[in-house]
Coordinates of C-alpha atoms in Angstrom, one line a residue:
Chain A
M1 CA 0.0 0.0 0.0
L2 CA 1.2 3.5 -0.8
T3 CA 0.7 6.7 1.1
F4 CA 0.7 10.2 -0.6
K5 CA 0.8 13.8 0.4
R6 CA -1.5 16.1 -1.4
L7 CA -2.3 19.8 -1.3
S8 CA -5.4 20.7 0.8
I9 CA -7.9 23.3 -0.3
E10 CA -6.3 25.7 2.3
D11 CA -2.9 25.1 0.6
A12 CA -4.5 25.7 -2.8
R13 CA -5.9 29.0 -1.6
L14 CA -2.5 30.2 -0.4
L15 CA -1.0 29.4 -3.8
I16 CA -3.8 31.3 -5.5
A17 CA -3.5 34.3 -3.2
G18 CA 0.3 34.6 -3.8
A19 CA -0.1 34.3 -7.5
A20 CA -3.0 36.8 -7.7
E21 CA -1.1 39.3 -5.6
K22 CA 1.8 39.3 -8.1
A23 CA -0.7 39.4 -11.0
R24 CA -2.2 42.6 -9.5
D25 CA 1.3 44.0 -9.1
I26 CA 2.1 43.6 -12.8
G27 CA -1.4 44.6 -13.8
V28 CA -2.3 41.4 -15.7
P29 CA -5.6 39.6 -14.6
M30 CA -4.9 35.9 -14.7
C31 CA -6.5 32.5 -14.7
I32 CA -5.0 30.5 -11.8
A33 CA -5.4 26.7 -11.5
I34 CA -4.2 24.5 -8.6
V35 CA -4.2 20.7 -9.0
D36 CA -3.3 17.8 -6.8
E37 CA -0.4 15.4 -7.2
S38 CA -2.3 13.4 -9.8
G39 CA -3.2 16.5 -11.8
N40 CA -6.9 16.8 -10.8
L41 CA -8.2 20.3 -10.1
I42 CA -8.5 21.4 -6.5
A43 CA -9.1 25.2 -7.0
F44 CA -9.4 27.7 -9.8
E45 CA -9.9 31.5 -10.0
R46 CA -10.3 33.7 -13.0
M47 CA -9.5 37.2 -11.9
D48 CA -11.8 39.8 -13.3
G49 CA -10.5 40.4 -16.8
G50 CA -8.8 37.0 -17.2
K51 CA -9.1 35.5 -20.7
T52 CA -11.7 32.8 -21.3
S53 CA -9.2 30.9 -23.5
S54 CA -6.9 30.7 -20.5
V55 CA -9.5 28.8 -18.4
L56 CA -8.3 25.5 -20.0
I57 CA -4.7 26.5 -20.6
A58 CA -4.1 27.3 -16.9
Q59 CA -5.5 23.9 -15.9
D60 CA -3.4 22.1 -18.5
K61 CA -0.3 23.8 -17.4
A62 CA -1.0 22.8 -13.8
Y63 CA -1.9 19.3 -14.8
T64 CA 1.4 18.9 -16.8
A65 CA 3.5 20.3 -14.0
A66 CA 2.0 18.0 -11.3
A67 CA 1.4 14.8 -13.2
A68 CA 4.6 14.9 -15.2
R69 CA 6.5 16.5 -12.2
K70 CA 8.1 19.0 -14.5
A71 CA 7.8 22.7 -15.1
T72 CA 6.1 23.4 -18.4
H73 CA 9.0 25.7 -19.4
E74 CA 11.3 22.6 -19.0
Y75 CA 9.1 20.8 -21.5
N76 CA 9.3 23.9 -23.7
A77 CA 13.1 23.7 -23.7
A78 CA 13.0 20.0 -24.8
N79 CA 10.2 20.5 -27.3
V80 CA 12.3 21.5 -30.3
P81 CA 12.7 19.7 -33.6
G82 CA 15.4 17.1 -33.4
S83 CA 14.9 16.5 -29.7
L84 CA 13.6 13.1 -28.8
A85 CA 10.9 14.8 -26.8
F86 CA 9.7 16.9 -29.7
G87 CA 5.9 16.8 -30.1
I88 CA 5.3 16.1 -26.4
H89 CA 2.8 19.0 -26.3
T90 CA 0.1 17.0 -28.1
E91 CA 0.3 14.0 -25.9
A92 CA -2.2 12.9 -23.2
G93 CA -5.1 14.1 -25.3
G94 CA -3.4 17.4 -25.9
R95 CA -3.3 18.2 -22.1
I96 CA 0.5 18.3 -21.9
S97 CA 1.5 22.0 -22.1
S98 CA 5.0 23.1 -23.2
V99 CA 4.1 26.8 -22.7
G100 CA 5.8 28.5 -19.7
G101 CA 3.5 29.1 -16.7
G102 CA 3.1 25.7 -15.0
L103 CA 5.2 24.7 -11.9
P104 CA 5.1 21.6 -9.7
V105 CA 4.6 22.3 -6.0
I106 CA 7.2 20.4 -4.0
V107 CA 7.1 19.7 -0.2
D108 CA 9.9 17.6 1.5
G109 CA 11.2 16.6 -1.9
E110 CA 7.8 15.2 -3.1
V111 CA 5.5 16.7 -5.8
V112 CA 2.2 17.3 -3.9
G113 CA 0.5 19.4 -6.6
G114 CA 0.9 21.9 -9.4
I115 CA 0.1 25.5 -10.2
G116 CA -0.7 26.9 -13.7
L117 CA -1.2 30.5 -14.8
S118 CA -2.4 31.9 -18.1
S119 CA -3.4 35.2 -19.6
G120 CA -0.1 37.1 -19.7
T121 CA 3.1 36.4 -21.6
P122 CA 4.7 33.0 -20.8
Q123 CA 7.3 34.9 -18.7
Q124 CA 4.5 36.8 -16.8
D125 CA 2.7 33.5 -16.2
M126 CA 5.9 31.9 -14.9
D127 CA 6.6 34.8 -12.6
C128 CA 3.1 34.7 -11.1
A129 CA 3.3 30.9 -10.7
Q130 CA 6.6 31.3 -8.8
A131 CA 5.1 34.0 -6.6
G132 CA 2.3 31.6 -5.7
I133 CA 4.7 29.0 -4.7
D134 CA 6.9 31.4 -2.7
Y135 CA 3.9 32.7 -0.8
F136 CA 2.7 29.2 -0.1
Q137 CA 6.1 28.0 1.2
G138 CA 6.3 31.0 3.5
K139 CA 2.8 30.5 5.0
R140 CA 2.1 26.8 5.1
Q141 CA 2.0 25.1 8.5
Chain B
M1 CA -23.8 46.1 -29.7
L2 CA -25.3 44.2 -26.7
T3 CA -24.6 44.8 -23.0
F4 CA -24.4 42.0 -20.4
K5 CA -23.9 41.5 -16.7
R6 CA -21.6 38.8 -15.4
L7 CA -20.5 37.5 -12.0
S8 CA -17.3 38.9 -10.7
I9 CA -14.7 36.8 -8.8
E10 CA -16.0 38.3 -5.6
D11 CA -19.5 37.2 -6.4
A12 CA -18.2 33.7 -7.3
R13 CA -16.5 33.4 -3.9
L14 CA -19.8 34.3 -2.1
L15 CA -21.5 31.5 -4.0
I16 CA -18.8 29.0 -3.1
A17 CA -18.8 30.1 0.6
G18 CA -22.5 29.6 0.9
A19 CA -22.5 26.2 -0.8
A20 CA -19.5 25.0 1.2
E21 CA -21.0 26.0 4.5
K22 CA -24.1 23.9 3.7
A23 CA -21.8 21.0 2.5
R24 CA -20.0 21.1 5.9
D25 CA -23.4 21.1 7.7
I26 CA -24.5 17.9 6.0
G27 CA -21.0 16.4 6.2
V28 CA -20.5 15.9 2.5
P29 CA -17.3 17.4 1.0
M30 CA -18.2 18.8 -2.4
C31 CA -16.8 20.0 -5.7
I32 CA -18.2 23.5 -6.4
A33 CA -18.0 25.2 -9.7
I34 CA -19.1 28.8 -10.6
V35 CA -19.3 29.9 -14.3
D36 CA -20.2 33.1 -16.0
E37 CA -23.3 33.8 -18.1
S38 CA -21.8 32.0 -21.1
G39 CA -20.8 29.0 -19.1
N40 CA -17.0 29.7 -18.8
L41 CA -15.4 28.8 -15.4
I42 CA -14.8 31.7 -13.0
A43 CA -14.0 29.8 -9.8
F44 CA -13.8 26.2 -8.5
E45 CA -13.1 24.5 -5.2
R46 CA -12.8 20.9 -4.4
M47 CA -13.3 20.6 -0.6
D48 CA -11.0 18.2 1.1
G49 CA -12.5 14.8 0.4
G50 CA -14.5 15.9 -2.7
K51 CA -14.6 13.3 -5.5
T52 CA -12.2 13.5 -8.4
S53 CA -14.9 12.4 -10.8
S54 CA -16.9 15.4 -9.6
V55 CA -14.4 17.9 -10.9
L56 CA -15.8 17.8 -14.4
I57 CA -19.4 17.0 -13.3
A58 CA -19.7 20.1 -11.2
Q59 CA -18.4 22.2 -14.0
D60 CA -20.8 20.7 -16.5
K61 CA -23.7 21.2 -14.2
A62 CA -22.8 24.9 -13.8
Y63 CA -22.2 25.2 -17.5
T64 CA -25.6 23.8 -18.3
A65 CA -27.4 25.9 -15.8
A66 CA -25.9 29.2 -17.1
A67 CA -25.6 28.6 -20.8
A68 CA -29.0 26.9 -21.1
R69 CA -30.5 29.1 -18.4
K70 CA -32.2 26.1 -16.8
A71 CA -31.6 24.1 -13.6
T72 CA -30.2 20.7 -14.4
H73 CA -33.0 19.0 -12.4
E74 CA -35.4 20.6 -14.9
Y75 CA -33.6 18.9 -17.7
N76 CA -33.7 15.8 -15.6
A77 CA -37.5 15.9 -15.5
A78 CA -37.7 16.3 -19.4
N79 CA -35.0 13.7 -20.1
V80 CA -37.2 10.6 -20.1
P81 CA -37.8 8.2 -23.0
G82 CA -40.7 9.4 -25.0
S83 CA -40.2 13.1 -24.3
L84 CA -39.1 15.1 -27.2
A85 CA -36.1 16.3 -25.2
F86 CA -34.8 12.7 -24.5
G87 CA -31.1 12.4 -25.1
I88 CA -30.4 16.1 -24.3
H89 CA -27.8 15.0 -21.7
T90 CA -25.3 13.9 -24.4
E91 CA -25.5 17.1 -26.4
A92 CA -22.9 19.9 -26.7
G93 CA -20.1 17.4 -26.6
G94 CA -21.6 15.7 -23.6
R95 CA -21.5 18.9 -21.5
I96 CA -25.2 19.2 -21.0
S97 CA -26.0 17.7 -17.6
S98 CA -29.5 16.4 -16.6
V99 CA -28.3 15.4 -13.1
G100 CA -29.6 17.6 -10.2
G101 CA -27.1 20.1 -8.7
G102 CA -26.8 22.9 -11.3
L103 CA -28.7 26.2 -10.9
P104 CA -28.6 29.4 -12.9
V105 CA -27.7 32.5 -10.9
I106 CA -30.2 35.3 -11.6
V107 CA -29.9 39.0 -10.8
D108 CA -32.6 41.5 -11.9
G109 CA -34.2 38.8 -14.0
E110 CA -31.1 38.1 -16.0
V111 CA -28.9 35.0 -15.9
V112 CA -25.5 36.2 -14.9
G113 CA -23.8 32.8 -14.2
G114 CA -24.3 29.3 -12.8
I115 CA -23.4 27.1 -9.9
G116 CA -22.8 23.4 -10.0
L117 CA -22.2 21.0 -7.2
S118 CA -21.2 17.4 -7.2
S119 CA -20.0 14.6 -4.8
G120 CA -23.2 14.0 -2.9
T121 CA -26.6 12.6 -3.9
P122 CA -28.3 14.8 -6.5
Q123 CA -30.6 16.1 -3.8
Q124 CA -27.7 17.0 -1.6
D125 CA -26.0 18.7 -4.6
M126 CA -29.1 20.7 -5.3
D127 CA -29.5 21.7 -1.6
C128 CA -25.9 23.0 -1.5
A129 CA -26.2 24.8 -4.8
Q130 CA -29.4 26.6 -3.5
A131 CA -27.6 27.4 -0.3
G132 CA -24.8 29.1 -2.3
I133 CA -27.4 31.2 -4.2
D134 CA -29.2 32.2 -1.0
Y135 CA -26.0 33.3 0.6
F136 CA -24.9 35.2 -2.5
Q137 CA -28.3 37.0 -2.8
G138 CA -28.1 38.0 0.9
K139 CA -24.5 39.3 0.8
R140 CA -24.1 40.9 -2.7
Q141 CA -23.8 44.6 -3.1
Chain C
M1 CA -18.9 9.2 -60.8
L2 CA -21.8 10.7 -58.7
T3 CA -23.4 14.1 -58.9
F4 CA -25.1 15.8 -55.9
K5 CA -27.3 18.7 -55.2
R6 CA -26.5 20.9 -52.3
L7 CA -27.9 24.0 -50.7
S8 CA -26.2 27.2 -51.7
I9 CA -25.5 30.0 -49.3
E10 CA -28.5 31.9 -50.7
D11 CA -30.7 28.9 -50.0
A12 CA -29.2 28.7 -46.5
R13 CA -30.1 32.4 -45.9
L14 CA -33.7 31.7 -46.9
L15 CA -34.0 28.9 -44.5
I16 CA -32.6 31.1 -41.7
A17 CA -34.8 34.0 -42.6
G18 CA -38.0 31.8 -42.4
A19 CA -37.0 30.2 -39.1
A20 CA -36.0 33.5 -37.5
E21 CA -39.3 35.1 -38.5
K22 CA -41.2 32.4 -36.7
A23 CA -38.9 32.6 -33.7
R24 CA -39.6 36.3 -33.4
D25 CA -43.3 35.6 -33.7
I26 CA -43.2 33.3 -30.7
G27 CA -40.8 35.4 -28.8
V28 CA -38.0 32.9 -28.5
P29 CA -34.5 34.0 -29.8
M30 CA -33.0 30.9 -31.4
C31 CA -29.7 29.4 -32.6
I32 CA -30.2 28.4 -36.3
A33 CA -27.9 26.1 -38.2
I34 CA -28.0 25.1 -41.8
V35 CA -25.8 22.3 -43.1
D36 CA -25.2 20.7 -46.5
E37 CA -26.2 17.2 -47.6
S38 CA -23.1 15.8 -45.9
G39 CA -23.8 17.6 -42.6
N40 CA -21.1 20.3 -42.9
L41 CA -22.1 23.8 -41.8
I42 CA -23.1 26.3 -44.4
A43 CA -24.6 29.1 -42.3
F44 CA -25.4 29.8 -38.7
E45 CA -27.1 32.6 -36.8
R46 CA -27.5 33.1 -33.0
M47 CA -30.3 35.6 -32.6
D48 CA -29.7 38.2 -29.9
G49 CA -30.6 36.3 -26.7
G50 CA -30.1 32.8 -28.1
K51 CA -28.4 30.4 -25.7
T52 CA -24.7 29.6 -25.9
S53 CA -25.3 26.0 -25.1
S54 CA -27.5 25.9 -28.2
V55 CA -24.7 26.9 -30.5
L56 CA -23.5 23.2 -30.7
I57 CA -27.0 21.7 -30.2
A58 CA -28.4 23.4 -33.2
Q59 CA -25.5 22.3 -35.4
D60 CA -25.8 18.7 -34.2
K61 CA -29.5 18.7 -34.9
A62 CA -28.9 20.0 -38.5
Y63 CA -26.0 17.5 -38.9
T64 CA -28.2 14.6 -37.8
A65 CA -31.1 15.5 -40.0
A66 CA -29.0 15.9 -43.2
A67 CA -26.4 13.2 -42.7
A68 CA -28.8 10.6 -41.5
R69 CA -31.6 11.9 -43.7
K70 CA -34.0 11.8 -40.8
A71 CA -35.8 14.3 -38.6
T72 CA -34.4 14.3 -35.1
H73 CA -37.8 13.8 -33.6
E74 CA -38.0 10.6 -35.6
Y75 CA -34.9 9.4 -33.9
N76 CA -36.5 10.5 -30.7
A77 CA -39.4 8.2 -31.2
A78 CA -37.1 5.3 -31.9
N79 CA -34.7 6.1 -29.1
V80 CA -36.6 4.3 -26.3
P81 CA -35.4 1.4 -24.1
G82 CA -36.2 -1.9 -25.8
S83 CA -36.0 -0.4 -29.3
L84 CA -33.1 -1.7 -31.4
A85 CA -32.2 1.9 -32.1
F86 CA -31.9 2.8 -28.4
G87 CA -28.7 4.7 -27.6
I88 CA -28.4 6.2 -31.1
H89 CA -28.0 9.7 -29.5
T90 CA -24.4 9.0 -28.4
E91 CA -23.2 7.8 -31.7
A92 CA -20.9 9.6 -34.2
G93 CA -18.9 11.1 -31.4
G94 CA -22.2 12.2 -29.7
R95 CA -23.2 14.3 -32.7
I96 CA -26.4 12.3 -33.4
S97 CA -29.3 14.3 -31.8
S98 CA -32.6 12.7 -30.8
V99 CA -34.0 15.9 -29.5
G100 CA -36.7 17.5 -31.7
G101 CA -35.7 20.5 -33.8
G102 CA -33.7 19.1 -36.7
L103 CA -35.2 18.5 -40.2
P104 CA -33.8 17.4 -43.5
V105 CA -34.2 19.8 -46.4
I106 CA -35.6 17.9 -49.4
V107 CA -35.7 19.0 -53.0
D108 CA -37.0 16.8 -55.8
G109 CA -37.0 13.8 -53.4
E110 CA -33.4 14.3 -52.5
V111 CA -31.9 15.4 -49.2
V112 CA -29.8 18.5 -50.0
G113 CA -29.2 19.8 -46.5
G114 CA -30.5 20.1 -43.0
I115 CA -31.8 22.7 -40.6
G116 CA -31.4 22.6 -36.8
L117 CA -32.9 24.9 -34.2
S118 CA -32.2 25.2 -30.5
S119 CA -33.0 27.5 -27.5
G120 CA -36.8 26.9 -27.1
T121 CA -38.7 23.7 -26.1
P122 CA -38.2 20.9 -28.6
Q123 CA -41.7 21.6 -30.0
Q124 CA -40.8 25.3 -30.5
D125 CA -37.5 24.3 -32.1
M126 CA -39.4 22.0 -34.5
D127 CA -42.0 24.6 -35.4
C128 CA -39.3 27.1 -36.3
A129 CA -37.4 24.6 -38.3
Q130 CA -40.5 23.8 -40.3
A131 CA -41.2 27.5 -40.8
G132 CA -37.7 27.8 -42.3
I133 CA -38.3 25.0 -44.7
D134 CA -41.7 26.3 -45.7
Y135 CA -40.3 29.8 -46.4
F136 CA -37.4 28.3 -48.4
Q137 CA -39.7 26.1 -50.5
G138 CA -41.9 29.1 -51.3
K139 CA -39.0 31.4 -52.3
R140 CA -36.4 29.2 -53.9
Q141 CA -35.9 29.5 -57.7
Chain D
M1 CA -21.1 42.2 -10.9
L2 CA -19.2 43.0 -14.1
T3 CA -20.7 44.6 -17.2
F4 CA -19.4 44.1 -20.8
K5 CA -20.2 44.6 -24.4
R6 CA -20.8 42.0 -27.0
L7 CA -21.5 42.0 -30.8
S8 CA -25.1 41.7 -31.9
I9 CA -26.3 39.6 -34.8
E10 CA -26.5 42.8 -36.8
D11 CA -22.9 43.6 -36.0
A12 CA -21.9 40.1 -37.0
R13 CA -23.7 40.4 -40.4
L14 CA -21.7 43.6 -41.1
L15 CA -18.5 41.8 -40.4
I16 CA -19.4 38.9 -42.7
A17 CA -20.6 41.3 -45.5
G18 CA -17.3 43.2 -45.5
A19 CA -15.2 40.0 -45.4
A20 CA -17.2 38.3 -48.2
E21 CA -17.0 41.4 -50.4
K22 CA -13.2 41.2 -50.2
A23 CA -13.2 37.5 -50.8
R24 CA -15.2 38.0 -54.0
D25 CA -12.8 40.7 -55.1
I26 CA -9.8 38.3 -54.8
G27 CA -11.8 35.4 -56.1
V28 CA -11.5 33.1 -53.1
P29 CA -14.7 31.7 -51.6
M30 CA -14.2 31.7 -47.8
C31 CA -15.6 30.3 -44.6
I32 CA -16.3 33.3 -42.3
A33 CA -17.0 32.9 -38.5
I34 CA -18.0 35.6 -36.1
V35 CA -17.9 35.0 -32.3
D36 CA -18.7 37.0 -29.2
E37 CA -16.3 38.3 -26.6
S38 CA -16.1 34.9 -24.9
G39 CA -15.5 33.0 -28.2
N40 CA -19.0 31.6 -28.7
L41 CA -20.3 31.5 -32.3
I42 CA -22.7 34.3 -33.3
A43 CA -22.8 33.9 -37.1
F44 CA -21.1 31.8 -39.8
E45 CA -21.2 31.7 -43.6
R46 CA -19.5 29.3 -46.0
M47 CA -19.5 31.0 -49.3
D48 CA -20.3 28.8 -52.3
G49 CA -17.1 26.9 -52.9
G50 CA -15.6 27.4 -49.4
K51 CA -13.7 24.4 -48.0
T52 CA -15.4 22.0 -45.6
S53 CA -12.1 21.7 -43.6
S54 CA -12.3 25.5 -43.1
V55 CA -15.7 25.2 -41.3
L56 CA -13.9 24.5 -38.0
I57 CA -10.7 26.3 -38.8
A58 CA -12.5 29.6 -39.3
Q59 CA -14.4 29.1 -36.0
D60 CA -11.2 28.3 -34.1
K61 CA -9.4 31.4 -35.5
A62 CA -12.3 33.6 -34.4
Y63 CA -12.4 31.9 -31.0
T64 CA -8.7 32.4 -30.5
A65 CA -8.8 36.1 -31.5
A66 CA -11.7 36.9 -29.2
A67 CA -11.1 34.7 -26.2
A68 CA -7.3 35.3 -26.1
R69 CA -7.7 38.9 -27.4
K70 CA -4.9 38.4 -29.8
A71 CA -4.7 38.1 -33.6
T72 CA -3.8 34.6 -34.7
H73 CA -0.9 35.8 -36.7
E74 CA 0.6 37.2 -33.5
Y75 CA 0.4 33.8 -32.0
N76 CA 2.0 32.6 -35.2
A77 CA 5.0 34.8 -34.6
A78 CA 5.4 33.6 -31.0
N79 CA 4.8 29.9 -31.9
V80 CA 8.4 29.0 -32.9
P81 CA 10.6 26.3 -31.4
G82 CA 12.7 27.9 -28.6
S83 CA 10.0 30.5 -27.7
L84 CA 8.3 30.1 -24.3
A85 CA 5.0 30.1 -26.1
F86 CA 5.9 27.2 -28.5
G87 CA 3.1 24.7 -28.6
I88 CA 0.3 27.1 -27.9
H89 CA -1.5 26.0 -31.0
T90 CA -2.6 22.7 -29.5
E91 CA -3.9 24.2 -26.2
A92 CA -7.5 24.6 -25.1
G93 CA -8.5 21.3 -26.7
G94 CA -6.7 22.3 -29.9
R95 CA -8.9 25.3 -30.4
I96 CA -6.1 27.9 -30.2
S97 CA -5.1 28.7 -33.7
S98 CA -1.7 30.2 -34.7
V99 CA -2.6 30.4 -38.4
G100 CA -3.2 33.9 -39.8
G101 CA -6.8 34.9 -40.4
G102 CA -8.3 35.5 -36.9
L103 CA -8.7 39.1 -35.6
P104 CA -10.2 40.5 -32.4
V105 CA -13.0 43.0 -32.9
I106 CA -12.4 46.0 -30.8
V107 CA -14.8 48.8 -29.9
D108 CA -13.9 51.6 -27.5
G109 CA -10.8 49.7 -26.5
E110 CA -12.7 46.6 -25.5
V111 CA -12.7 43.2 -27.3
V112 CA -16.3 42.6 -28.1
G113 CA -15.9 39.6 -30.5
G114 CA -13.7 38.0 -33.1
I115 CA -13.7 37.2 -36.8
G116 CA -12.0 34.2 -38.4
L117 CA -11.5 33.4 -42.1
S118 CA -10.4 30.2 -43.7
S119 CA -10.1 28.8 -47.3
G120 CA -7.4 31.0 -48.8
T121 CA -3.7 31.4 -48.0
P122 CA -3.2 32.8 -44.4
Q123 CA -2.4 36.2 -46.0
Q124 CA -5.7 36.1 -48.0
D125 CA -7.6 35.0 -44.9
M126 CA -6.0 37.9 -42.9
D127 CA -6.8 40.5 -45.6
C128 CA -10.4 39.4 -45.7
A129 CA -10.7 39.4 -41.9
Q130 CA -9.4 43.0 -41.9
A131 CA -11.8 44.0 -44.6
G132 CA -14.6 42.7 -42.5
I133 CA -13.5 44.8 -39.5
D134 CA -13.0 47.9 -41.7
Y135 CA -16.5 47.6 -43.1
F136 CA -18.0 47.0 -39.7
Q137 CA -16.2 50.0 -38.1
G138 CA -17.5 52.2 -41.0
K139 CA -21.1 51.1 -40.8
R140 CA -21.8 50.4 -37.1
Q141 CA -24.1 52.7 -35.2

């Protein structure tokens, strides 16, 4: 039998709060998705003004980061013609994202969930995702 | 040009808070989805213990209620063999739900969004969805 | 080699005009889809106030009526438990509709397209679809 | 509560009329899709001779332009191996298009919808989409 750790809804709210604060700082309303260690959605917020196309993109970034235990910008770096990983972004029914903005959430060396942001540039999405993780790591019990 | 009203993220949080309070009262952790007037997700929370299969079901109930401007239990009543509406639950790519638990959110006679609950019995889902709307209507500005 | 007849865009506009006039008469803004003899979309209009969930439903009704050369309410009658056709509404990737409101368009005994309506009750959808065909048959060259 | 503007069916017809006139000028029959600010279809016309594969492509271009508030040719420029946005074209269930021919429709600085063209070269699609917007902006009330 296996035992897992997984983000709680309280943890998910901390991740969203930290990411949303950064999004307000840079003036870009975001879609923010938090998933568990298996990639299933725990919490989601579309800030007023976030893009409707980003509703799914944010979730897919979070899914990719948690389920594949890899930041989406790392897949981006590998997803170039000639690389053996090229084409990874259409796998898993198209849910694998190779666009920057998805990060795994790691506690005690274990991936316990993922965060995905979408509505800004990939770099803005990445910065806000990181801000969510930083805030969570500072506040969690 | 047409003009519309749509739930804000603050509105969505009120709806979730009211539904979650009822879910705690009855001891059933729920997935709670809030969508805008077109059916696009604004906010989502899976309470600790909510079912992973309910992640999509809650969203589809909310989508149906808002986009079709009809409670999912009303579709349920019409979705019986011999009724001209039979089979409606597989329409729109399978997103139309005829399982109780999705309600339109109405302000000044206009559908401005939808709420969908899943993880309990359909009646429990319906009760919590209604509690979310009652709480929202009492608190909104 | 085979030769086919197919609705033109002018024909499609006549079908929409007739259906929309009836929809205005009964006070129900509709989604109206016209497809060719193969089920591919030729024209679509969402009247102001038509439901967003009906965007796909109207298209699927029109697709079913043209591609299967059968009114969706005829599938409805056959789609009952115990009938050998039961479950037909989930076929073809879920695009087969057994909800009233889709009619084939027939010229010289040949199916040349289909019309699908959605946003009202199935009976209202059926009445408006028929009005579209009546108008088209009266006006076409 | 939020308030926003959305194209009406009359607006959508102006956009189609302008795009179709340009398409006739260059002798390329087009599929033309108009969506609202959330990306949901308002109107569609396949000119006689338009490609059946373009039925969905035109809709996806319009969806992308409106929901992501960005011309599809701008996504095209960013969608190159090595860019952090590479792979964006398969996101949102494959609906994000990075092929030229989709433009947001902007009124008073707000995205109120989108137009998508398909059947010609991407440049022809882009030219006709722009012609649709120019005609609309000149005629709208």
